[in-house]
Structure formats: C-alpha cells, structure tokens
C-alpha cells in the first residue's frame, strides 16, 4: 500500500504535464481521497498538481491552439528545442512541456533526488524556489515526496489564470504573468470559446506577450481576432523573477502583486 500510494503520487505529478491528464481504472478507485486521506503527503501533492494544472490553463490552452493552428508539439524531447546542445540527445527522462517548463519526473519508489541536466544556452530557474542554475551542466537535485523537479528557462513568459474547474468557466479575477528574466522571450496567449469547434472558422483571439531584457519591459501586444463571449478588458498581475529576486512559488503567491488594466490595445509594463 505504501509503495502503491507513493507511485500513484509520482504518476499524478507527471500526469499534470502531459497533453491529456486522466487517471483510469475502476478498482481500486482513483479519486485522490481513495488513494490517501486528506492531509497525507500523497493527498496534498495530488491536490496541488491538480490545482496547478488548472491555474496553468492559459499556458496549456494556448499550446493546444498552437497544436491545431501551427502543428505545434506540446510534449517535447529536449533535442527539439536544444539541438545545439548534443548532451541532450540521449536524455529520455526529461522533457519540455511547451516552451517554458522542463519536467523531470520521478518514477522510482522512495527516490528523493535525481540527476537533472540543464541545457546550454541560458540559465534556468527552479519552478518552486526560483533558485537560478547555469545552463550546460548536470546537478543532483532534491525530489521530495510532494514535489517533482521542474525548471523554467530564462526568458520564459508564463501566463497563469485564476482558480477554475473547467475551460468554460468564466471569471473576472486577474490573470498573472510570470516573467523569468535573463534573456528576451515571448509567448502567444490564445483564447477561444472553449466549448466548441468555432475556432475552425476563425473564432479565436491571440495576444503576443514579449519580454525585452535590455529594457526590462513586458509588452502585451494588441489583441488580434475575436470570438463570441470574449472579455474585451482584462486585468493582469506581473511577477518578475531574477537570480537576485527569486519567486517562492505557491498558488497563493500568484494572487499577489500590482494589477494592470488591459483593454486590447498594446500595453508596456516596466519592471
């Protein structure tokens, strides 16, 4: 039971960062409260990653839009993005989930650390602590029961949404954009109705998010396109992450910081 519970937890951690997150099976039942009681590390971890996936919905949904419109690949072997670094060619237990999250799963019982290679070309931030690592080197990193190692490249621009339970749920709460400084970066934020195929007829919108390292500025470009029910105005928080100002990640900390109003016109936010 102890081993089964821990490996289920590791499966949830990994599963939160694949295109389709589902836990199949009838017996034993797969609801998290049937795997572990509330308050147990397994329960806490599975709940955290479920909630994190939904807070990442703007990032994930934007990638699904890119899959349809641009033939993008969400789950990416490191060689797809770091072809210049030959050391990544034989790494089969790390991958990029989109452009901004390097996922390093743990799949062995009682493992509490693992080796991680940080591709060359830029620095990397620990997703949870904000600690900065130099690219082009390997490290033995901690992998506590409740957390799976995950890292973000310098230059990443990652949008997070408010707490929701499904893609059709609408809310006026502010969104959060986390900017991992150290290099220029960009991300195209995609939206559509979330419940139908009208995007095939052109009913969707995009906002180009771009970060300029020299100017220390984030630009939210003019919105392109539209769809029924689209929010004309939005509020955004911006969180800046740097080696000397790490971000201690928590779902609660995503909701802290200055709020900016976006009306669909270009908006430049200085650090």
mmCIF file of C-alpha atoms in Angstrom:
data_model
loop_
_atom_site.group_PDB
_atom_site.id
_atom_site.type_symbol
_atom_site.label_atom_id
_atom_site.label_comp_id
_atom_site.label_asym_id
_atom_site.label_seq_id
_atom_site.Cartn_x
_atom_site.Cartn_y
_atom_site.Cartn_z
ATOM 1 C CA UNK A 1 0.000 0.000 0.000
ATOM 2 C CA UNK A 2 2.793 2.448 0.891
ATOM 3 C CA UNK A 3 4.642 1.876 -2.392
ATOM 4 C CA UNK A 4 1.431 1.945 -4.446
ATOM 5 C CA UNK A 5 0.383 5.240 -2.852
ATOM 6 C CA UNK A 6 3.749 6.903 -3.437
ATOM 7 C CA UNK A 7 3.986 5.793 -7.068
ATOM 8 C CA UNK A 8 0.417 6.990 -7.666
ATOM 9 C CA UNK A 9 1.549 10.356 -6.364
ATOM 10 C CA UNK A 10 4.515 10.392 -8.729
ATOM 11 C CA UNK A 11 2.154 9.447 -11.567
ATOM 12 C CA UNK A 12 -0.087 12.421 -10.744
ATOM 13 C CA UNK A 13 2.912 14.747 -10.673
ATOM 14 C CA UNK A 14 3.986 13.578 -14.118
ATOM 15 C CA UNK A 15 0.419 13.420 -15.439
ATOM 16 C CA UNK A 16 -0.220 17.095 -14.752
ATOM 17 C CA UNK A 17 2.285 17.907 -17.510
ATOM 18 C CA UNK A 18 1.111 15.790 -20.415
ATOM 19 C CA UNK A 19 -1.449 16.856 -23.039
ATOM 20 C CA UNK A 20 -4.262 14.699 -21.627
ATOM 21 C CA UNK A 21 -4.379 14.308 -17.831
ATOM 22 C CA UNK A 22 -6.569 11.334 -16.876
ATOM 23 C CA UNK A 23 -6.357 8.628 -14.230
ATOM 24 C CA UNK A 24 -8.039 5.461 -15.453
ATOM 25 C CA UNK A 25 -9.171 2.423 -13.514
ATOM 26 C CA UNK A 26 -12.155 1.215 -11.527
ATOM 27 C CA UNK A 27 -10.708 -0.868 -8.701
ATOM 28 C CA UNK A 28 -9.188 0.412 -6.567
ATOM 29 C CA UNK A 29 -10.980 3.718 -7.016
ATOM 30 C CA UNK A 30 -8.765 6.540 -8.306
ATOM 31 C CA UNK A 31 -10.172 9.635 -6.580
ATOM 32 C CA UNK A 32 -7.394 11.191 -4.528
ATOM 33 C CA UNK A 33 -9.311 10.717 -1.265
ATOM 34 C CA UNK A 34 -9.434 6.989 -2.036
ATOM 35 C CA UNK A 35 -5.675 6.900 -2.578
ATOM 36 C CA UNK A 36 -4.742 8.791 0.576
ATOM 37 C CA UNK A 37 -6.584 10.575 3.397
ATOM 38 C CA UNK A 38 -6.783 14.350 3.495
ATOM 39 C CA UNK A 39 -3.615 15.791 4.987
ATOM 40 C CA UNK A 40 -1.398 12.913 3.857
ATOM 41 C CA UNK A 41 1.607 13.981 1.707
ATOM 42 C CA UNK A 42 0.189 11.999 -1.224
ATOM 43 C CA UNK A 43 -3.192 13.732 -0.963
ATOM 44 C CA UNK A 44 -1.581 17.152 -0.598
ATOM 45 C CA UNK A 45 0.661 16.601 -3.611
ATOM 46 C CA UNK A 46 -2.067 15.306 -5.907
ATOM 47 C CA UNK A 47 -4.352 18.187 -4.950
ATOM 48 C CA UNK A 48 -1.564 20.716 -5.567
ATOM 49 C CA UNK A 49 -0.799 19.414 -9.062
ATOM 50 C CA UNK A 50 -4.480 19.229 -9.985
ATOM 51 C CA UNK A 51 -4.898 22.852 -8.936
ATOM 52 C CA UNK A 52 -1.642 23.901 -10.595
ATOM 53 C CA UNK A 53 -2.714 22.419 -13.929
ATOM 54 C CA UNK A 54 -5.881 24.497 -13.897
ATOM 55 C CA UNK A 55 -4.016 27.652 -12.878
ATOM 56 C CA UNK A 56 -1.778 26.964 -15.904
ATOM 57 C CA UNK A 57 -4.787 26.715 -18.212
ATOM 58 C CA UNK A 58 -3.930 29.885 -20.214
ATOM 59 C CA UNK A 59 -0.499 28.385 -20.920
ATOM 60 C CA UNK A 60 -1.815 24.898 -21.690
ATOM 61 C CA UNK A 61 -4.801 26.073 -23.727
ATOM 62 C CA UNK A 62 -2.564 28.380 -25.755
ATOM 63 C CA UNK A 63 -0.429 25.372 -26.635
ATOM 64 C CA UNK A 64 -3.468 23.387 -27.748
ATOM 65 C CA UNK A 65 -4.345 26.297 -30.024
ATOM 66 C CA UNK A 66 -0.828 26.171 -31.452
ATOM 67 C CA UNK A 67 -1.171 22.413 -31.981
ATOM 68 C CA UNK A 68 -4.254 22.961 -34.146
ATOM 69 C CA UNK A 69 -3.262 26.152 -35.954
ATOM 70 C CA UNK A 70 0.523 25.745 -36.212
ATOM 71 C CA UNK A 71 1.203 21.982 -35.898
ATOM 72 C CA UNK A 72 2.974 22.569 -32.578
ATOM 73 C CA UNK A 73 4.037 19.744 -30.251
ATOM 74 C CA UNK A 74 3.229 20.213 -26.560
ATOM 75 C CA UNK A 75 5.351 17.441 -25.056
ATOM 76 C CA UNK A 76 8.835 17.905 -26.453
ATOM 77 C CA UNK A 77 12.042 15.912 -26.181
ATOM 78 C CA UNK A 78 14.893 18.241 -25.231
ATOM 79 C CA UNK A 79 16.512 17.740 -28.636
ATOM 80 C CA UNK A 80 13.546 19.502 -30.265
ATOM 81 C CA UNK A 81 14.371 22.818 -28.588
ATOM 82 C CA UNK A 82 18.087 22.460 -27.817
ATOM 83 C CA UNK A 83 19.534 20.979 -30.989
ATOM 84 C CA UNK A 84 22.734 22.981 -30.440
ATOM 85 C CA UNK A 85 23.469 21.007 -27.255
ATOM 86 C CA UNK A 86 24.497 17.454 -28.127
ATOM 87 C CA UNK A 87 24.317 16.420 -24.466
ATOM 88 C CA UNK A 88 20.513 16.393 -24.621
ATOM 89 C CA UNK A 89 20.295 13.899 -27.488
ATOM 90 C CA UNK A 90 20.234 10.801 -25.269
ATOM 91 C CA UNK A 91 18.207 12.227 -22.368
ATOM 92 C CA UNK A 92 14.912 10.368 -22.219
ATOM 93 C CA UNK A 93 13.704 11.198 -18.698
ATOM 94 C CA UNK A 94 13.386 14.993 -19.012
ATOM 95 C CA UNK A 95 11.236 16.905 -21.475
ATOM 96 C CA UNK A 96 9.794 20.311 -22.237
ATOM 97 C CA UNK A 97 6.088 20.837 -21.676
ATOM 98 C CA UNK A 98 5.670 23.680 -24.106
ATOM 99 C CA UNK A 99 8.417 26.291 -24.393
ATOM 100 C CA UNK A 100 8.699 27.174 -20.714
ATOM 101 C CA UNK A 101 8.536 24.142 -18.408
ATOM 102 C CA UNK A 102 11.243 21.485 -18.220
ATOM 103 C CA UNK A 103 9.687 18.491 -16.482
ATOM 104 C CA UNK A 104 11.895 15.964 -14.675
ATOM 105 C CA UNK A 105 9.693 13.064 -13.498
ATOM 106 C CA UNK A 106 10.491 10.740 -10.614
ATOM 107 C CA UNK A 107 9.375 7.141 -11.092
ATOM 108 C CA UNK A 108 11.253 5.082 -8.506
ATOM 109 C CA UNK A 109 9.858 4.233 -5.086
ATOM 110 C CA UNK A 110 11.467 6.187 -2.220
ATOM 111 C CA UNK A 111 13.597 8.264 -4.612
ATOM 112 C CA UNK A 112 14.212 11.670 -3.049
ATOM 113 C CA UNK A 113 16.698 13.059 -5.535
ATOM 114 C CA UNK A 114 17.603 12.687 -9.175
ATOM 115 C CA UNK A 115 20.114 13.978 -11.704
ATOM 116 C CA UNK A 116 18.992 16.827 -13.933
ATOM 117 C CA UNK A 117 20.810 18.234 -16.943
ATOM 118 C CA UNK A 118 20.283 21.928 -17.684
ATOM 119 C CA UNK A 119 20.615 22.544 -21.431
ATOM 120 C CA UNK A 120 23.189 25.110 -22.515
ATOM 121 C CA UNK A 121 22.347 28.489 -23.961
ATOM 122 C CA UNK A 122 20.765 30.242 -20.998
ATOM 123 C CA UNK A 123 20.128 29.950 -17.283
ATOM 124 C CA UNK A 124 17.345 28.030 -15.562
ATOM 125 C CA UNK A 125 15.087 28.740 -12.584
ATOM 126 C CA UNK A 126 13.749 26.217 -10.116
ATOM 127 C CA UNK A 127 9.970 26.422 -10.619
ATOM 128 C CA UNK A 128 9.224 26.236 -6.895
ATOM 129 C CA UNK A 129 12.014 28.211 -5.211
ATOM 130 C CA UNK A 130 13.234 30.468 -8.005
ATOM 131 C CA UNK A 131 16.829 29.324 -7.481
ATOM 132 C CA UNK A 132 18.962 30.040 -10.546
ATOM 133 C CA UNK A 133 21.150 27.461 -12.317
ATOM 134 C CA UNK A 134 23.682 27.849 -15.107
ATOM 135 C CA UNK A 135 22.980 26.001 -18.348
ATOM 136 C CA UNK A 136 25.270 23.329 -19.755
ATOM 137 C CA UNK A 137 25.749 21.344 -16.569
ATOM 138 C CA UNK A 138 24.231 18.470 -14.602
ATOM 139 C CA UNK A 139 23.206 18.590 -10.958
ATOM 140 C CA UNK A 140 21.851 16.213 -8.378
ATOM 141 C CA UNK A 141 18.635 17.878 -7.246
ATOM 142 C CA UNK A 142 16.149 17.231 -4.466
ATOM 143 C CA UNK A 143 12.915 15.417 -5.291
ATOM 144 C CA UNK A 144 10.808 15.384 -2.115
ATOM 145 C CA UNK A 145 7.727 13.176 -1.901
ATOM 146 C CA UNK A 146 5.324 16.020 -2.635
ATOM 147 C CA UNK A 147 7.214 17.692 -5.478
ATOM 148 C CA UNK A 148 8.559 16.707 -8.894
ATOM 149 C CA UNK A 149 11.622 18.674 -10.082
ATOM 150 C CA UNK A 150 10.714 21.256 -12.687
ATOM 151 C CA UNK A 151 12.636 24.174 -14.184
ATOM 152 C CA UNK A 152 11.953 27.272 -16.267
ATOM 153 C CA UNK A 153 14.367 28.767 -18.833
ATOM 154 C CA UNK A 154 15.462 32.381 -18.575
ATOM 155 C CA UNK A 155 13.322 34.428 -20.943
ATOM 156 C CA UNK A 156 10.160 32.429 -20.303
ATOM 157 C CA UNK A 157 6.866 34.319 -20.141
ATOM 158 C CA UNK A 158 4.289 32.113 -18.426
ATOM 159 C CA UNK A 159 0.602 33.093 -18.084
ATOM 160 C CA UNK A 160 -1.444 31.752 -15.182
ATOM 161 C CA UNK A 161 -5.188 32.043 -14.726
ATOM 162 C CA UNK A 162 -7.457 32.291 -11.706
ATOM 163 C CA UNK A 163 -8.791 29.196 -9.999
ATOM 164 C CA UNK A 164 -11.251 27.350 -12.268
ATOM 165 C CA UNK A 165 -12.633 23.832 -12.678
ATOM 166 C CA UNK A 166 -13.245 23.687 -16.451
ATOM 167 C CA UNK A 167 -12.314 25.669 -19.565
ATOM 168 C CA UNK A 168 -15.781 27.159 -19.998
ATOM 169 C CA UNK A 169 -15.773 28.710 -16.527
ATOM 170 C CA UNK A 170 -15.610 32.498 -16.823
ATOM 171 C CA UNK A 171 -14.215 34.772 -14.145
ATOM 172 C CA UNK A 172 -13.328 38.442 -13.824
ATOM 173 C CA UNK A 173 -10.411 37.714 -11.497
ATOM 174 C CA UNK A 174 -6.994 38.988 -12.652
ATOM 175 C CA UNK A 175 -4.623 36.765 -14.584
ATOM 176 C CA UNK A 176 -0.941 36.542 -13.662
ATOM 177 C CA UNK A 177 2.061 36.672 -15.984
ATOM 178 C CA UNK A 178 5.351 35.430 -14.548
ATOM 179 C CA UNK A 179 8.432 36.740 -16.351
ATOM 180 C CA UNK A 180 11.681 34.830 -15.860
ATOM 181 C CA UNK A 181 14.300 37.434 -16.689
ATOM 182 C CA UNK A 182 17.792 36.955 -18.094
ATOM 183 C CA UNK A 183 17.011 36.731 -21.783
ATOM 184 C CA UNK A 184 14.493 38.059 -24.310
ATOM 185 C CA UNK A 185 11.376 35.918 -24.501
ATOM 186 C CA UNK A 186 7.871 35.677 -25.892
ATOM 187 C CA UNK A 187 4.628 33.728 -25.688
ATOM 188 C CA UNK A 188 1.421 33.913 -27.739
ATOM 189 C CA UNK A 189 -1.634 33.794 -25.494
ATOM 190 C CA UNK A 190 -4.530 32.117 -27.305
ATOM 191 C CA UNK A 191 -8.240 32.068 -26.409
ATOM 192 C CA UNK A 192 -11.466 30.817 -27.939
ATOM 193 C CA UNK A 193 -14.916 29.885 -26.642
ATOM 194 C CA UNK A 194 -13.549 26.746 -25.010
ATOM 195 C CA UNK A 195 -16.612 24.592 -25.651
ATOM 196 C CA UNK A 196 -16.980 24.093 -29.409
ATOM 197 C CA UNK A 197 -15.242 23.992 -32.793
ATOM 198 C CA UNK A 198 -15.850 27.587 -33.847
ATOM 199 C CA UNK A 199 -12.099 28.183 -33.782
ATOM 200 C CA UNK A 200 -12.004 26.181 -37.018
ATOM 201 C CA UNK A 201 -13.952 29.056 -38.586
ATOM 202 C CA UNK A 202 -11.546 31.673 -37.228
ATOM 203 C CA UNK A 203 -13.308 32.479 -33.967
ATOM 204 C CA UNK A 204 -10.350 32.938 -31.623
ATOM 205 C CA UNK A 205 -8.020 35.639 -30.367
ATOM 206 C CA UNK A 206 -4.316 35.979 -29.618
ATOM 207 C CA UNK A 207 -2.234 38.385 -27.572
ATOM 208 C CA UNK A 208 1.518 38.466 -28.193
ATOM 209 C CA UNK A 209 3.421 38.641 -24.910
ATOM 210 C CA UNK A 210 7.055 39.677 -25.297
ATOM 211 C CA UNK A 211 9.824 40.447 -22.830
ATOM 212 C CA UNK A 212 12.811 42.673 -23.652
ATOM 213 C CA UNK A 213 15.748 42.032 -21.339
ATOM 214 C CA UNK A 214 17.655 45.222 -22.204
ATOM 215 C CA UNK A 215 14.632 47.408 -21.479
ATOM 216 C CA UNK A 216 13.358 45.240 -18.618
ATOM 217 C CA UNK A 217 9.897 45.549 -20.137
ATOM 218 C CA UNK A 218 6.970 43.241 -20.820
ATOM 219 C CA UNK A 219 4.752 44.130 -23.774
ATOM 220 C CA UNK A 220 1.204 42.868 -24.149
ATOM 221 C CA UNK A 221 0.537 43.350 -27.833
ATOM 222 C CA UNK A 222 -2.697 44.478 -29.427
ATOM 223 C CA UNK A 223 -5.264 41.700 -29.350
ATOM 224 C CA UNK A 224 -5.797 40.008 -32.702
ATOM 225 C CA UNK A 225 -9.096 38.331 -33.577
ATOM 226 C CA UNK A 226 -12.272 37.816 -31.584
ATOM 227 C CA UNK A 227 -14.884 35.255 -30.582
ATOM 228 C CA UNK A 228 -18.330 35.242 -29.008
ATOM 229 C CA UNK A 229 -18.215 35.996 -25.289
ATOM 230 C CA UNK A 230 -14.649 37.321 -25.393
ATOM 231 C CA UNK A 231 -13.714 39.578 -22.485
ATOM 232 C CA UNK A 232 -12.837 42.955 -24.003
ATOM 233 C CA UNK A 233 -10.944 44.085 -20.910
ATOM 234 C CA UNK A 234 -8.726 42.097 -18.581
ATOM 235 C CA UNK A 235 -6.610 42.672 -15.530
ATOM 236 C CA UNK A 236 -3.122 41.247 -15.199
ATOM 237 C CA UNK A 237 -0.615 40.899 -12.425
ATOM 238 C CA UNK A 238 3.053 40.695 -13.373
ATOM 239 C CA UNK A 239 5.628 38.825 -11.295
ATOM 240 C CA UNK A 240 9.295 39.355 -12.142
ATOM 241 C CA UNK A 241 11.780 36.581 -11.389
ATOM 242 C CA UNK A 242 15.547 37.069 -11.454
ATOM 243 C CA UNK A 243 18.598 35.481 -9.793
ATOM 244 C CA UNK A 244 18.625 38.239 -7.172
ATOM 245 C CA UNK A 245 14.829 38.246 -6.747
ATOM 246 C CA UNK A 246 13.629 34.612 -6.794
ATOM 247 C CA UNK A 247 9.931 33.781 -6.721
ATOM 248 C CA UNK A 248 8.831 31.444 -3.943
ATOM 249 C CA UNK A 249 6.062 29.730 -5.878
ATOM 250 C CA UNK A 250 2.716 28.963 -4.313
ATOM 251 C CA UNK A 251 -0.804 29.136 -5.666
ATOM 252 C CA UNK A 252 -1.492 31.895 -3.141
ATOM 253 C CA UNK A 253 1.548 33.944 -4.205
ATOM 254 C CA UNK A 254 0.230 34.012 -7.766
ATOM 255 C CA UNK A 255 -2.523 36.310 -6.498
ATOM 256 C CA UNK A 256 -0.207 38.956 -5.053
ATOM 257 C CA UNK A 257 1.242 41.997 -6.774
ATOM 258 C CA UNK A 258 0.291 45.091 -8.719
ATOM 259 C CA UNK A 259 -2.655 44.812 -11.116
ATOM 260 C CA UNK A 260 -2.627 46.362 -14.612
ATOM 261 C CA UNK A 261 -5.631 47.030 -16.856
ATOM 262 C CA UNK A 262 -5.542 45.721 -20.433
ATOM 263 C CA UNK A 263 -8.139 46.926 -22.942
ATOM 264 C CA UNK A 264 -6.974 45.088 -26.043
ATOM 265 C CA UNK A 265 -4.501 47.795 -27.055
ATOM 266 C CA UNK A 266 -0.738 47.441 -26.679
ATOM 267 C CA UNK A 267 0.408 47.754 -23.071
ATOM 268 C CA UNK A 268 4.048 48.094 -21.976
ATOM 269 C CA UNK A 269 4.893 47.257 -18.361
ATOM 270 C CA UNK A 270 8.297 48.202 -16.998
ATOM 271 C CA UNK A 271 9.949 46.248 -14.234
#
